[in-house]
PDB file of C-alpha atoms in Angstrom:
ATOM      1  CA  MET A   1       0.415  -0.326  -0.045  1.00 81.00           C
ATOM      2  CA  ASN A   2       2.956   2.013   0.874  1.00 86.00           C
ATOM      3  CA  ALA A   3       4.341   1.463  -2.421  1.00 88.00           C
ATOM      4  CA  PHE A   4       1.880   2.152  -4.984  1.00 89.00           C
ATOM      5  CA  ARG A   5       1.107   5.453  -1.983  1.00 89.00           C
ATOM      6  CA  ALA A   6       4.326   6.539  -3.027  1.00 89.00           C
ATOM      7  CA  ARG A   7       3.687   5.721  -6.850  1.00 89.00           C
ATOM      8  CA  TYR A   8       0.166   7.450  -7.397  1.00 90.00           C
ATOM      9  CA  GLY A   9       0.752  10.380  -4.226  1.00 90.00           C
ATOM     10  CA  ALA A  10      -2.820   9.441  -3.451  1.00 91.00           C
ATOM     11  CA  GLY A  11      -4.321   6.253  -1.276  1.00 91.00           C
ATOM     12  CA  PRO A  12      -6.928   3.379  -3.844  1.00 93.00           C
ATOM     13  CA  LEU A  13      -9.798   5.030  -2.945  1.00 94.00           C
ATOM     14  CA  HIS A  14      -8.661   8.450  -4.512  1.00 95.00           C
ATOM     15  CA  LEU A  15      -7.973   6.356  -7.798  1.00 94.00           C
ATOM     16  CA  ALA A  16     -11.258   4.649  -7.969  1.00 96.00           C
ATOM     17  CA  ILE A  17     -13.268   8.130  -7.237  1.00 97.00           C
ATOM     18  CA  THR A  18     -11.197  10.316 -10.337  1.00 95.00           C
ATOM     19  CA  ALA A  19     -11.506   7.526 -12.752  1.00 96.00           C
ATOM     20  CA  GLY A  20     -15.143   6.810 -11.316  1.00 97.00           C
ATOM     21  CA  CYS A  21     -15.817  11.149 -12.721  1.00 95.00           C
ATOM     22  CA  LEU A  22     -14.245  10.980 -15.741  1.00 94.00           C
ATOM     23  CA  ALA A  23     -15.842   7.814 -16.800  1.00 97.00           C
ATOM     24  CA  LEU A  24     -19.087   9.693 -15.893  1.00 96.00           C
ATOM     25  CA  ALA A  25     -17.694  12.804 -17.148  1.00 90.00           C
ATOM     26  CA  GLY A  26     -17.175  10.129 -20.934  1.00 90.00           C
ATOM     27  CA  LEU A  27     -20.992   9.035 -20.477  1.00 94.00           C
ATOM     28  CA  ALA A  28     -22.346  12.381 -20.393  1.00 90.00           C
ATOM     29  CA  VAL A  29     -20.399  13.581 -23.771  1.00 87.00           C
ATOM     30  CA  LEU A  30     -21.376  10.493 -24.885  1.00 91.00           C
ATOM     31  CA  THR A  31     -24.876  10.372 -24.523  1.00 93.00           C
ATOM     32  CA  ILE A  32     -25.547  13.954 -25.665  1.00 88.00           C
ATOM     33  CA  GLY A  33     -23.101  13.415 -28.445  1.00 86.00           C
ATOM     34  CA  PHE A  34     -20.028  15.186 -29.657  1.00 82.00           C
ATOM     35  CA  PRO A  35     -22.156  17.734 -32.039  1.00 83.00           C
ATOM     36  CA  ALA A  36     -23.540  19.133 -29.284  1.00 82.00           C
ATOM     37  CA  LEU A  37     -20.906  20.194 -27.248  1.00 82.00           C
ATOM     38  CA  TRP A  38     -20.102  22.799 -30.777  1.00 82.00           C
ATOM     39  CA  ASN A  39     -22.685  24.891 -31.907  1.00 79.00           C
ATOM     40  CA  ASN A  40     -22.433  25.945 -35.767  1.00 81.00           C
ATOM     41  CA  ASP A  41     -24.419  28.828 -35.671  1.00 83.00           C
ATOM     42  CA  VAL A  42     -22.461  31.074 -32.721  1.00 79.00           C
ATOM     43  CA  TRP A  43     -19.259  28.689 -32.679  1.00 77.00           C
ATOM     44  CA  TRP A  44     -18.114  31.126 -29.126  1.00 75.00           C
ATOM     45  CA  GLN A  45     -21.323  29.479 -27.723  1.00 77.00           C
ATOM     46  CA  SER A  46     -20.124  25.952 -28.095  1.00 82.00           C
ATOM     47  CA  ILE A  47     -20.339  24.239 -25.029  1.00 82.00           C
ATOM     48  CA  GLY A  48     -16.913  22.960 -26.048  1.00 82.00           C
ATOM     49  CA  LEU A  49     -15.454  25.629 -25.370  1.00 85.00           C
ATOM     50  CA  TRP A  50     -16.745  27.515 -23.289  1.00 84.00           C
ATOM     51  CA  PHE A  51     -15.470  24.672 -20.831  1.00 84.00           C
ATOM     52  CA  VAL A  52     -11.881  24.819 -22.058  1.00 87.00           C
ATOM     53  CA  GLY A  53     -11.551  28.158 -21.955  1.00 88.00           C
ATOM     54  CA  ALA A  54     -12.592  28.669 -18.770  1.00 88.00           C
ATOM     55  CA  ALA A  55     -10.262  25.368 -17.579  1.00 89.00           C
ATOM     56  CA  VAL A  56      -7.811  27.922 -19.179  1.00 91.00           C
ATOM     57  CA  VAL A  57      -8.639  31.018 -17.578  1.00 91.00           C
ATOM     58  CA  HIS A  58      -8.978  29.385 -13.809  1.00 89.00           C
ATOM     59  CA  ASP A  59      -5.698  27.879 -14.304  1.00 90.00           C
ATOM     60  CA  ALA A  60      -3.313  30.259 -16.172  1.00 92.00           C
ATOM     61  CA  ILE A  61      -4.860  33.800 -14.587  1.00 93.00           C
ATOM     62  CA  LEU A  62      -7.413  33.321 -12.208  1.00 90.00           C
ATOM     63  CA  PHE A  63      -5.005  30.188  -9.824  1.00 92.00           C
ATOM     64  CA  PRO A  64      -2.098  31.878 -10.193  1.00 95.00           C
ATOM     65  CA  LEU A  65      -4.062  35.737  -8.954  1.00 94.00           C
ATOM     66  CA  TYR A  66      -5.527  33.868  -6.255  1.00 89.00           C
ATOM     67  CA  ALA A  67      -2.667  31.661  -4.569  1.00 93.00           C
ATOM     68  CA  LEU A  68      -0.390  35.969  -4.560  1.00 95.00           C
ATOM     69  CA  LEU A  69      -3.758  37.676  -2.810  1.00 92.00           C
ATOM     70  CA  ASP A  70      -3.688  34.614   0.033  1.00 92.00           C
ATOM     71  CA  ARG A  71      -0.219  34.374  -0.046  1.00 94.00           C
ATOM     72  CA  ALA A  72      -0.296  38.216   0.497  1.00 94.00           C
ATOM     73  CA  LEU A  73      -3.477  37.550   3.786  1.00 91.00           C
ATOM     74  CA  VAL A  74      -1.531  34.626   4.841  1.00 93.00           C
ATOM     75  CA  ALA A  75       1.753  37.158   5.633  1.00 94.00           C
ATOM     76  CA  ARG A  76       0.085  40.055   6.497  1.00 92.00           C
ATOM     77  CA  LEU A  77      -3.429  38.079   9.058  1.00 89.00           C
ATOM     78  CA  GLY A  78      -1.648  35.055   9.955  1.00 88.00           C
ATOM     79  CA  ARG A  79      -4.134  32.840  12.384  1.00 85.00           C
ATOM     80  CA  PHE A  80      -6.469  34.907  11.310  1.00 88.00           C
ATOM     81  CA  VAL A  81      -6.963  34.565   7.527  1.00 91.00           C
ATOM     82  CA  ASN A  82      -9.411  32.132   7.593  1.00 92.00           C
ATOM     83  CA  ALA A  83     -11.543  35.154   9.160  1.00 92.00           C
ATOM     84  CA  VAL A  84     -11.276  36.996   5.243  1.00 92.00           C
ATOM     85  CA  ARG A  85     -10.819  32.953   3.561  1.00 93.00           C
ATOM     86  CA  ILE A  86     -13.986  32.205   4.562  1.00 94.00           C
ATOM     87  CA  PRO A  87     -16.796  35.268   3.962  1.00 96.00           C
ATOM     88  CA  ALA A  88     -14.438  35.685   0.888  1.00 94.00           C
ATOM     89  CA  LEU A  89     -15.337  31.856  -0.667  1.00 94.00           C
ATOM     90  CA  GLY A  90     -19.197  32.794   0.092  1.00 96.00           C
ATOM     91  CA  ALA A  91     -18.660  36.161  -1.542  1.00 97.00           C
ATOM     92  CA  GLY A  92     -17.120  34.583  -4.999  1.00 93.00           C
ATOM     93  CA  LEU A  93     -19.944  31.355  -4.597  1.00 95.00           C
ATOM     94  CA  SER A  94     -22.891  33.492  -4.762  1.00 96.00           C
ATOM     95  CA  LEU A  95     -21.918  35.647  -6.991  1.00 96.00           C
ATOM     96  CA  LEU A  96     -21.101  33.252  -9.823  1.00 91.00           C
ATOM     97  CA  LEU A  97     -24.371  31.133  -8.369  1.00 94.00           C
ATOM     98  CA  PHE A  98     -26.703  34.343  -8.544  1.00 93.00           C
ATOM     99  CA  ALA A  99     -24.077  36.354 -11.113  1.00 92.00           C
ATOM    100  CA  PRO A 100     -27.567  36.506 -14.150  1.00 90.00           C
ATOM    101  CA  GLY A 101     -29.457  38.215 -11.496  1.00 92.00           C
ATOM    102  CA  ILE A 102     -27.058  39.933 -10.264  1.00 93.00           C
ATOM    103  CA  PHE A 103     -26.053  41.241 -13.708  1.00 93.00           C
ATOM    104  CA  ARG A 104     -29.736  41.101 -15.178  1.00 90.00           C
ATOM    105  CA  GLN A 105     -29.329  39.793 -17.576  1.00 89.00           C
ATOM    106  CA  GLY A 106     -32.177  38.270 -19.507  1.00 87.00           C
ATOM    107  CA  SER A 107     -33.874  40.943 -17.403  1.00 89.00           C
ATOM    108  CA  GLN A 108     -37.250  40.790 -20.472  1.00 92.00           C
ATOM    109  CA  THR A 109     -37.796  37.151 -20.156  1.00 92.00           C
ATOM    110  CA  TYR A 110     -37.411  37.197 -15.841  1.00 90.00           C
ATOM    111  CA  GLU A 111     -40.665  40.522 -16.335  1.00 93.00           C
ATOM    112  CA  ALA A 112     -42.902  38.571 -18.371  1.00 93.00           C
ATOM    113  CA  ALA A 113     -42.487  35.610 -15.789  1.00 93.00           C
ATOM    114  CA  THR A 114     -42.510  36.147 -12.608  1.00 93.00           C
ATOM    115  CA  GLY A 115     -43.614  39.698 -12.953  1.00 93.00           C
ATOM    116  CA  LEU A 116     -40.505  42.023 -11.369  1.00 92.00           C
ATOM    117  CA  THR A 117     -37.339  43.124 -11.900  1.00 92.00           C
ATOM    118  CA  GLN A 118     -34.311  42.049 -11.143  1.00 93.00           C
ATOM    119  CA  GLU A 119     -33.129  44.918 -10.455  1.00 93.00           C
ATOM    120  CA  PRO A 120     -32.919  44.108  -6.112  1.00 94.00           C
ATOM    121  CA  TYR A 121     -30.755  41.218  -6.874  1.00 94.00           C
ATOM    122  CA  ALA A 122     -27.577  43.223  -6.564  1.00 95.00           C
ATOM    123  CA  MET A 123     -28.183  45.507  -3.264  1.00 97.00           C
ATOM    124  CA  ARG A 124     -29.210  41.712  -1.654  1.00 96.00           C
ATOM    125  CA  TRP A 125     -26.072  39.746  -2.703  1.00 97.00           C
ATOM    126  CA  LEU A 126     -24.462  42.731  -1.609  1.00 97.00           C
ATOM    127  CA  LEU A 127     -26.029  42.326   1.899  1.00 98.00           C
ATOM    128  CA  LEU A 128     -25.951  39.071   1.881  1.00 97.00           C
ATOM    129  CA  VAL A 129     -21.780  39.393   1.256  1.00 98.00           C
ATOM    130  CA  ALA A 130     -22.209  42.472   4.568  1.00 98.00           C
ATOM    131  CA  ALA A 131     -24.159  39.542   6.415  1.00 98.00           C
ATOM    132  CA  MET A 132     -20.856  37.031   5.762  1.00 97.00           C
ATOM    133  CA  PHE A 133     -18.039  39.307   7.001  1.00 96.00           C
ATOM    134  CA  ALA A 134     -19.740  40.548  10.098  1.00 96.00           C
ATOM    135  CA  ALA A 135     -20.375  36.803  11.170  1.00 96.00           C
ATOM    136  CA  SER A 136     -16.959  35.959  10.735  1.00 95.00           C
ATOM    137  CA  ALA A 137     -15.850  39.239  12.410  1.00 93.00           C
ATOM    138  CA  VAL A 138     -18.538  38.284  15.139  1.00 94.00           C
ATOM    139  CA  PHE A 139     -17.060  34.539  15.348  1.00 93.00           C
ATOM    140  CA  TYR A 140     -13.240  35.126  14.820  1.00 89.00           C
ATOM    141  CA  GLY A 141     -12.982  38.230  17.466  1.00 85.00           C
ATOM    142  CA  GLY A 142     -15.414  36.288  19.580  1.00 84.00           C
ATOM    143  CA  ARG A 143     -13.139  33.260  19.851  1.00 83.00           C
ATOM    144  CA  GLU A 144      -9.883  35.663  20.444  1.00 81.00           C
ATOM    145  CA  ALA A 145     -12.208  37.389  22.788  1.00 78.00           C
ATOM    146  CA  VAL A 146     -12.543  33.125  25.100  1.00 80.00           C
ATOM    147  CA  ARG A 147      -8.732  33.151  24.402  1.00 80.00           C
ATOM    148  CA  ALA A 148      -8.298  36.500  25.993  1.00 78.00           C
ATOM    149  CA  LEU A 149      -9.572  35.878  29.449  1.00 80.00           C
ATOM    150  CA  ARG A 150      -8.892  32.319  29.250  1.00 82.00           C
ATOM    151  CA  THR A 151      -5.167  32.866  29.123  1.00 78.00           C
ATOM    152  CA  PRO A 152      -3.496  35.306  32.047  1.00 75.00           C
ATOM    153  CA  PRO A 153      -1.856  38.269  31.372  1.00 69.00           C
ATOM    154  CA  VAL A 154       2.357  37.811  31.041  1.00 69.00           C
ATOM    155  CA  GLY A 155       4.795  38.234  33.131  1.00 64.00           C
ATOM    156  CA  ASP A 156       1.790  37.191  35.406  1.00 57.00           C
ATOM    157  CA  ASN A 157       2.673  35.352  38.860  1.00 58.00           C
ATOM    158  CA  ARG A 158       0.737  35.098  41.539  1.00 58.00           C
ATOM    159  CA  GLU A 159       2.934  34.330  44.115  1.00 56.00           C
ATOM    160  CA  ARG A 160       5.180  37.978  44.426  1.00 53.00           C
ATOM    161  CA  GLN A 161       1.708  39.066  44.035  1.00 55.00           C
ATOM    162  CA  HIS A 162       0.723  37.843  47.257  1.00 56.00           C
ATOM    163  CA  ALA A 163       3.650  37.454  49.306  1.00 52.00           C
ATOM    164  CA  PRO A 164       4.295  40.113  52.393  1.00 55.00           C
ATOM    165  CA  ASN A 165       6.286  43.142  51.466  1.00 51.00           C
TER     166      ASN A 165
END
């Protein structure tokens, strides 16, 4: 088992799950067919192009950028880095999830279908992000306060305080 782990870099369960994911992706492509991945009429709307483009943009541009940002945060904040990492991840994922509403894509269709506008999406997203950062500040600040109350001050010598002069 150790030889396998040394050569592969992880355990056999990781290999089995990765192979299963690749097989599922291959099955999805075979089910919908290769022609469905490319739009001959409007080439930039092709699923295959967007998939490859997203991988390239993420791996070549975005990952190095947020890796540098994370290193700067770790250097600046030390052990409090997760107080920023976690709400920032929540902000990014919720932006990705609600981007069409926030950026008002398909606003006529949305209004025709629901009778509502997409106007409140951006403000609600900003309030959600503010709440995530506030909750993080309260959680990590409260944790630090408890730690400070439990830890005696440096140089606190109880024997010397009660010793006669």
